Tab-separated table of C-alpha atoms in Angstrom:
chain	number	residue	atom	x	y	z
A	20	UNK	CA	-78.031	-7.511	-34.674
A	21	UNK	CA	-77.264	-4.176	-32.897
A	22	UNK	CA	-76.929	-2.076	-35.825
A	23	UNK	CA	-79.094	0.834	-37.316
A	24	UNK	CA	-81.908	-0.972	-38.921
A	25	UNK	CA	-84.222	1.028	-41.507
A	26	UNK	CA	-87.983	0.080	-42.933
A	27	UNK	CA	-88.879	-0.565	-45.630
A	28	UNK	CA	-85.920	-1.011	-47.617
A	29	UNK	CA	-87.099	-0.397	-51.137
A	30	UNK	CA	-90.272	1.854	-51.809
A	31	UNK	CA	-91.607	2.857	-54.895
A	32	UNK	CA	-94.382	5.234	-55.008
A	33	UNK	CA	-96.413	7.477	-57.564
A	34	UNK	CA	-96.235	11.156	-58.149
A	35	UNK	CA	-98.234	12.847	-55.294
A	36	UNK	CA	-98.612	9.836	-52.812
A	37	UNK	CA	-96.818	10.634	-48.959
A	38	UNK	CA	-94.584	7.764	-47.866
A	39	UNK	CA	-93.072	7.507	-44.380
A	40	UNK	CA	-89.846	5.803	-43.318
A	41	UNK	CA	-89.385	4.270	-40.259
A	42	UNK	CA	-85.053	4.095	-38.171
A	43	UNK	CA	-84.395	2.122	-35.324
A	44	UNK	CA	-81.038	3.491	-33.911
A	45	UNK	CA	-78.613	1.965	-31.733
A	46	UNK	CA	-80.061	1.382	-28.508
A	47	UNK	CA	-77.784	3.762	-26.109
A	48	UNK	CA	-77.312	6.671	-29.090
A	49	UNK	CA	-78.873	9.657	-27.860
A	50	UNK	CA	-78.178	11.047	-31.409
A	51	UNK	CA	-79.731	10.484	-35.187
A	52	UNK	CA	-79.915	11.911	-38.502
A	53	UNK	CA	-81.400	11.749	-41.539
A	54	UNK	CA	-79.631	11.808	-44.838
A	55	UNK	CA	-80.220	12.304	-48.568
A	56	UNK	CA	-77.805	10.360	-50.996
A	57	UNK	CA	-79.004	10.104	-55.041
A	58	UNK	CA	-77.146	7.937	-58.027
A	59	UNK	CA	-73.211	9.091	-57.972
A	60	UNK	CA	-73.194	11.476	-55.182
A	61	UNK	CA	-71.848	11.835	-51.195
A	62	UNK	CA	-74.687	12.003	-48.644
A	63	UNK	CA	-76.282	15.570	-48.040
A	64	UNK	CA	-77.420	15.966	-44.717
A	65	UNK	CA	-81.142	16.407	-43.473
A	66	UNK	CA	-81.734	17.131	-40.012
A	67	UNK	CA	-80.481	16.155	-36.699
A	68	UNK	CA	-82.065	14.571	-33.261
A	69	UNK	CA	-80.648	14.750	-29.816
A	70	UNK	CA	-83.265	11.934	-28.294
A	71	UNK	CA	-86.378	13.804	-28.814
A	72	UNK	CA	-85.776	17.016	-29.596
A	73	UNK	CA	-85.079	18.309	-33.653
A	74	UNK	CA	-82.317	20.248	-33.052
A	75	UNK	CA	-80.987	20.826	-36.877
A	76	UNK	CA	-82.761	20.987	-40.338
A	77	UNK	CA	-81.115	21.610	-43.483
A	78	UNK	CA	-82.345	23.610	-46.298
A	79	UNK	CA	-82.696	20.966	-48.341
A	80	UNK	CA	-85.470	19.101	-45.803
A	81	UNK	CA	-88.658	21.449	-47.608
A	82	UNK	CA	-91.819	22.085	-46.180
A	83	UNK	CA	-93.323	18.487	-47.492
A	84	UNK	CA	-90.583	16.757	-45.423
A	85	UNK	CA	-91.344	15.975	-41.871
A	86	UNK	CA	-89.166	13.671	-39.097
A	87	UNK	CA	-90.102	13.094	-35.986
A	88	UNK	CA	-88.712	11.040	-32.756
A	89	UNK	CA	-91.337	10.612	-30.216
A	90	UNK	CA	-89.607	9.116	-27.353
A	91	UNK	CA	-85.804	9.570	-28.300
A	92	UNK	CA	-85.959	5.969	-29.510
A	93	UNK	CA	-87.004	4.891	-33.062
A	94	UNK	CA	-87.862	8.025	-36.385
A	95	UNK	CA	-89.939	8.431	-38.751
A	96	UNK	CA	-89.455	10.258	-41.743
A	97	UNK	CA	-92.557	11.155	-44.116
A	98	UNK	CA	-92.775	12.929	-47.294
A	99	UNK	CA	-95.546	14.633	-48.564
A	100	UNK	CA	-96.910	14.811	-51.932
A	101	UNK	CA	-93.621	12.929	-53.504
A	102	UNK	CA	-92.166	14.307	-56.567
A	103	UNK	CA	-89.677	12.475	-58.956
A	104	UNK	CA	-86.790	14.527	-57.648
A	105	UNK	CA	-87.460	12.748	-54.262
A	106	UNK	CA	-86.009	9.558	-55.535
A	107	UNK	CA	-83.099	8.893	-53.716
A	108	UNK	CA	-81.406	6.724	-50.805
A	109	UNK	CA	-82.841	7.847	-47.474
A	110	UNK	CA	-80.063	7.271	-44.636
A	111	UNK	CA	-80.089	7.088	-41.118
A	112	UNK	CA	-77.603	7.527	-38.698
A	113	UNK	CA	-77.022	7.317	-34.810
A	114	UNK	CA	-74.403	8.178	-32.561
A	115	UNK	CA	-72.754	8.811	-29.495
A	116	UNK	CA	-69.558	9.484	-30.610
A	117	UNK	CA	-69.259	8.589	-34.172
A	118	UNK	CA	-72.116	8.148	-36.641
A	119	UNK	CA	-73.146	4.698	-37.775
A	120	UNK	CA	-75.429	4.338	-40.515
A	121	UNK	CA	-78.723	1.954	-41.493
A	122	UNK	CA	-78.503	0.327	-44.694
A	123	UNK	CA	-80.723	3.340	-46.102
A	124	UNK	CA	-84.294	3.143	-47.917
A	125	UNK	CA	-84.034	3.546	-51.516
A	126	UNK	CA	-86.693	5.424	-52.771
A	127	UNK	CA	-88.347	5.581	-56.266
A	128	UNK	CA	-91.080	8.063	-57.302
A	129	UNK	CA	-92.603	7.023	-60.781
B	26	UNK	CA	-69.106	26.635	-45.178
B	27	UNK	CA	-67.817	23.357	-44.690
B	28	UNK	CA	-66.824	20.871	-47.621
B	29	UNK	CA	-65.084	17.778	-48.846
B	30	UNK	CA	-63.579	17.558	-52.068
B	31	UNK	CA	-62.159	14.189	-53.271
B	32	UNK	CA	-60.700	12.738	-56.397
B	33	UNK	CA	-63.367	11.397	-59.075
B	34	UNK	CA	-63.144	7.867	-60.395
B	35	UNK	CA	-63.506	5.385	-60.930
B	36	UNK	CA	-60.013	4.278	-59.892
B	37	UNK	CA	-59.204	0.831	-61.378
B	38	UNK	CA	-56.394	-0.761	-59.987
B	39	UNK	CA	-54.625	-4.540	-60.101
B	40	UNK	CA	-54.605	-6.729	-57.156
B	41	UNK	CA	-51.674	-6.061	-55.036
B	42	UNK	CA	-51.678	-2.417	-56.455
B	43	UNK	CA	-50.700	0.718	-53.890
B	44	UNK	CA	-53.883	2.810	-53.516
B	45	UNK	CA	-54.175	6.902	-52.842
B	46	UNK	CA	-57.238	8.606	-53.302
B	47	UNK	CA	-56.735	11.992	-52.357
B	48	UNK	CA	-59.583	13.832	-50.173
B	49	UNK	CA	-59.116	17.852	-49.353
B	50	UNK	CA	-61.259	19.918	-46.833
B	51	UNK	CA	-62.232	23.232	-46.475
B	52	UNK	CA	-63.497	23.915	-42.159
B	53	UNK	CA	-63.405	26.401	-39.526
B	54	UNK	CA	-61.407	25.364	-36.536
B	55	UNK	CA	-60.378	21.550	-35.849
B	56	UNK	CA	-62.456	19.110	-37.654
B	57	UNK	CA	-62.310	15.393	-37.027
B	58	UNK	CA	-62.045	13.432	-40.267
B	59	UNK	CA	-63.627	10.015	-41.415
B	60	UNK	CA	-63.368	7.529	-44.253
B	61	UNK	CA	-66.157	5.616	-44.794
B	62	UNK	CA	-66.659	2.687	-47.331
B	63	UNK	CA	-69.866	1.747	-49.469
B	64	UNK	CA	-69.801	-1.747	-50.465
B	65	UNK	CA	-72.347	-2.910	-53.543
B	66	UNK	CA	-75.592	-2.918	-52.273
B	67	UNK	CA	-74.681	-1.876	-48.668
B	68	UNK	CA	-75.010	1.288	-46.088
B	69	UNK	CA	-71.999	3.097	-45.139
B	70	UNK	CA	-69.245	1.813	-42.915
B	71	UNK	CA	-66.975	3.799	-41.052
B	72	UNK	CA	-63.640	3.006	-42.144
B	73	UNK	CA	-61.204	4.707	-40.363
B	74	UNK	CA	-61.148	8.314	-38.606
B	75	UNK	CA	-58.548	11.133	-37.095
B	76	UNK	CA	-59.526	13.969	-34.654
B	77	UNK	CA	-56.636	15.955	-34.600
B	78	UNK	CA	-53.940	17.545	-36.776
B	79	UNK	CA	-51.049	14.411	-37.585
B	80	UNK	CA	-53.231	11.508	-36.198
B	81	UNK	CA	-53.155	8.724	-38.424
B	82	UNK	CA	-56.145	6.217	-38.710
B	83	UNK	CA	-56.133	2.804	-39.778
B	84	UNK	CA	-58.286	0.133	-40.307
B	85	UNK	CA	-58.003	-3.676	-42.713
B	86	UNK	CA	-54.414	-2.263	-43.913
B	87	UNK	CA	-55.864	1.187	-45.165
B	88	UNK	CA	-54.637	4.327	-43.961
B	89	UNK	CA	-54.677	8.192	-43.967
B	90	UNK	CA	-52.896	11.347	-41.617
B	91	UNK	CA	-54.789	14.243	-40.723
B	92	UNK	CA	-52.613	17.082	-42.323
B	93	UNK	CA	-54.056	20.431	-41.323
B	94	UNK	CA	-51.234	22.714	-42.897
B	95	UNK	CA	-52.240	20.939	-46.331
B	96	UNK	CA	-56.103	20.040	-44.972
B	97	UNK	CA	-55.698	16.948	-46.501
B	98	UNK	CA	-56.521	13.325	-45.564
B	99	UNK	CA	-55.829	11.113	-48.061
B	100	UNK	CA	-56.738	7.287	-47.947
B	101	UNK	CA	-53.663	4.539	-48.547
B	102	UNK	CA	-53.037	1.475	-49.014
B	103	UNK	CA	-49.997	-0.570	-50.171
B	104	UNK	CA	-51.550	-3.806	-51.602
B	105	UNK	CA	-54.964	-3.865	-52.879
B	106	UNK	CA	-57.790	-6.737	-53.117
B	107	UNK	CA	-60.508	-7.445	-55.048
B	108	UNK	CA	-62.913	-7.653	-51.837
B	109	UNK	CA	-61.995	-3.848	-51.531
B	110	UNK	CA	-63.698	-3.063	-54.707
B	111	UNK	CA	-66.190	0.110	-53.537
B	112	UNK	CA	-67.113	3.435	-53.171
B	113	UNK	CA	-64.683	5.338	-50.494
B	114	UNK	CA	-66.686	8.190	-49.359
B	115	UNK	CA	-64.210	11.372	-47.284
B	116	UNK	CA	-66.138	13.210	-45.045
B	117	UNK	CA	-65.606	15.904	-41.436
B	118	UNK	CA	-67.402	16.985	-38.637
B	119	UNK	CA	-66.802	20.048	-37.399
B	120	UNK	CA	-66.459	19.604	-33.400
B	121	UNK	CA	-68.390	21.982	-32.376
B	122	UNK	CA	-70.937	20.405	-30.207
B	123	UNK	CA	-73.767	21.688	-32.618
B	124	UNK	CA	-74.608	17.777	-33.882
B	125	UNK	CA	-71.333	16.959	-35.126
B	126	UNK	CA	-73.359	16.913	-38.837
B	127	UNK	CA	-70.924	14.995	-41.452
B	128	UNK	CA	-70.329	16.931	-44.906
B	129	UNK	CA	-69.156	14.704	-47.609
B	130	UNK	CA	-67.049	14.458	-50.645
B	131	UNK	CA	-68.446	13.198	-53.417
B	132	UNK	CA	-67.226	9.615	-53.289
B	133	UNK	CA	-64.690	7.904	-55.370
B	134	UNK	CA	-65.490	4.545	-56.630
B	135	UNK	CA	-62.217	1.662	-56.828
B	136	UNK	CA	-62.133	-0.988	-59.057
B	137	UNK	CA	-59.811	-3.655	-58.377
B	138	UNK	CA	-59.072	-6.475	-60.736
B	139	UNK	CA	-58.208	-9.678	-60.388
C-alpha cells in the first residue's frame, strides 16, 4: 500500500494527558498537512510542510499544538494538555500536485 | 478570505435517481476546484477536480464544470447507486504557490436507496 498511512487510528485520552500522532506520507510528496475535521463538519486546515520546513500554521493550531517533520519524511503531531474540545478527526495529507489524505486519527478526550 | 459553501443534507435519493448538489465559492484570482468523497468509516478521496474556468471533471460517472462567472461547481450525476451513499465534501485551492491549503464546504451527506 502506497497511500498516506496514519497511527494510531483511534485514541482516547483523559482531560490533561498530551497525545502525539504519527503520518507517513507518500513516499515522493515533498508536501503535508495537518487537518482538523469534528462530527458534521468540512476539514479546517492546520498547518502546512514543504519536506522539513513548517511553512503555514493556522490560527486554529494553539500554543498546546505542535507538528514537526524531521527529515521531510514521516510527522508527528502532539497535543498538549488535551481538552474535550480537542476531540476530533486528525487528517493528514501529502502532495505533489494534489492532496491525498490518510484515513485520519479519531480522537476522543474524556 | 477564501470559502466553500455547499448545499446541506442529507440528500436522499432512489437508485437510478439524477444527482446535483450544488457547491459555491468565494476566492481571489483562479482557484482550482476538487470534489472529494467520504465513504462510512473512511478518509477522504479525491473525486474529481478542475483548474480552470469551463473545465469539466469527471470521475465513476460523476461530474461538475468550473463556472467562474457564477463561481460555482456543482457535482452531477445522471443515475445514482446505492454504493455512492456518502458524504461529498467541495473544496479550492487557491494557486498561489503559498501551500495550495484546501478550504472546505461543509459537506453534504447522500443517501441513496435501494
Amino acid at each position: 500500500d502506497t497511500g498516506v498511512s496514519q497511527d494510531p487510528r483511534h485514541k482516547i485520552t483523559k482531560r490533561g494527558q498530551n497525545v502525539t500522532f504519527r503520518c507517513d506520507p507518500i513516499s515522493e510528496h515533498n508536501r503535508l498537512y495537518w487537518y482538523r475535521q469534528t462530527l458534521g463538519q468540512g476539514p479546517e486546515f492546520l498547518t502546512y510542510f514543504q519536506n522539513e520546513a513548517q511553512l503555514e500554521k493556522s490560527r486554529l493550531l494553539s500554543d498546546r499544538f505542535s507538528a514537526e517533520r524531521p527529515k521531510g519524511s514521516f510527522s508527528t503531531l502532539e497535543i498538549q494538555r488535551t481538552e474535550q474540545g480537542d476531540s476530533a478527526m486528525y487528517l493528514c495529507a501529502s502532495s505533489h500536485l494534489d492532496p491525498f489524505f490518510g484515513p485520519g486519527t479519531r480522537l476522543t478526550v474524556l | 478570505g477564501n470559502s466553500v459553501t455547499q448545499m446541506e443534507g442529507p440528500v436522499t435519493l432512489s437508485e437510478e435517481a439524477f444527482l446535483t448538489i450544488n457547491c459555491t465559492y468565494t476566492a481571489t484570482g483562479y482557484p482550482s476546484l476538487f470534489w472529494y468523497v467520504q465513504y462510512p468509516g473512511e478518509g477522504l478521496q479525491l473525486l474529481l477536480k478542475a483548474t480552470k474556468a469551463d473545465d469539466k471533471g469527471s470521475n465513476k460517472g460523476f461530474e461538475a464544470t468550473y463556472r467562474k462567472e457564477t463561481t460555482s461547481f456543482h457535482l452531477e450525476k445522471g443515475s445514482v447507486q446505492v454504493s455512492d451513499s456518502a458524504v461529498y465534501f467541495c473544496a479550492l485551492t487557491p494557486n498561489n504557490n503559498a501551500g495550495n491549503m484546501l478550504t472546505f464546504g461543509g459537506g453534504t451527506r447522500l443517501m441513496v436507496k435501494p
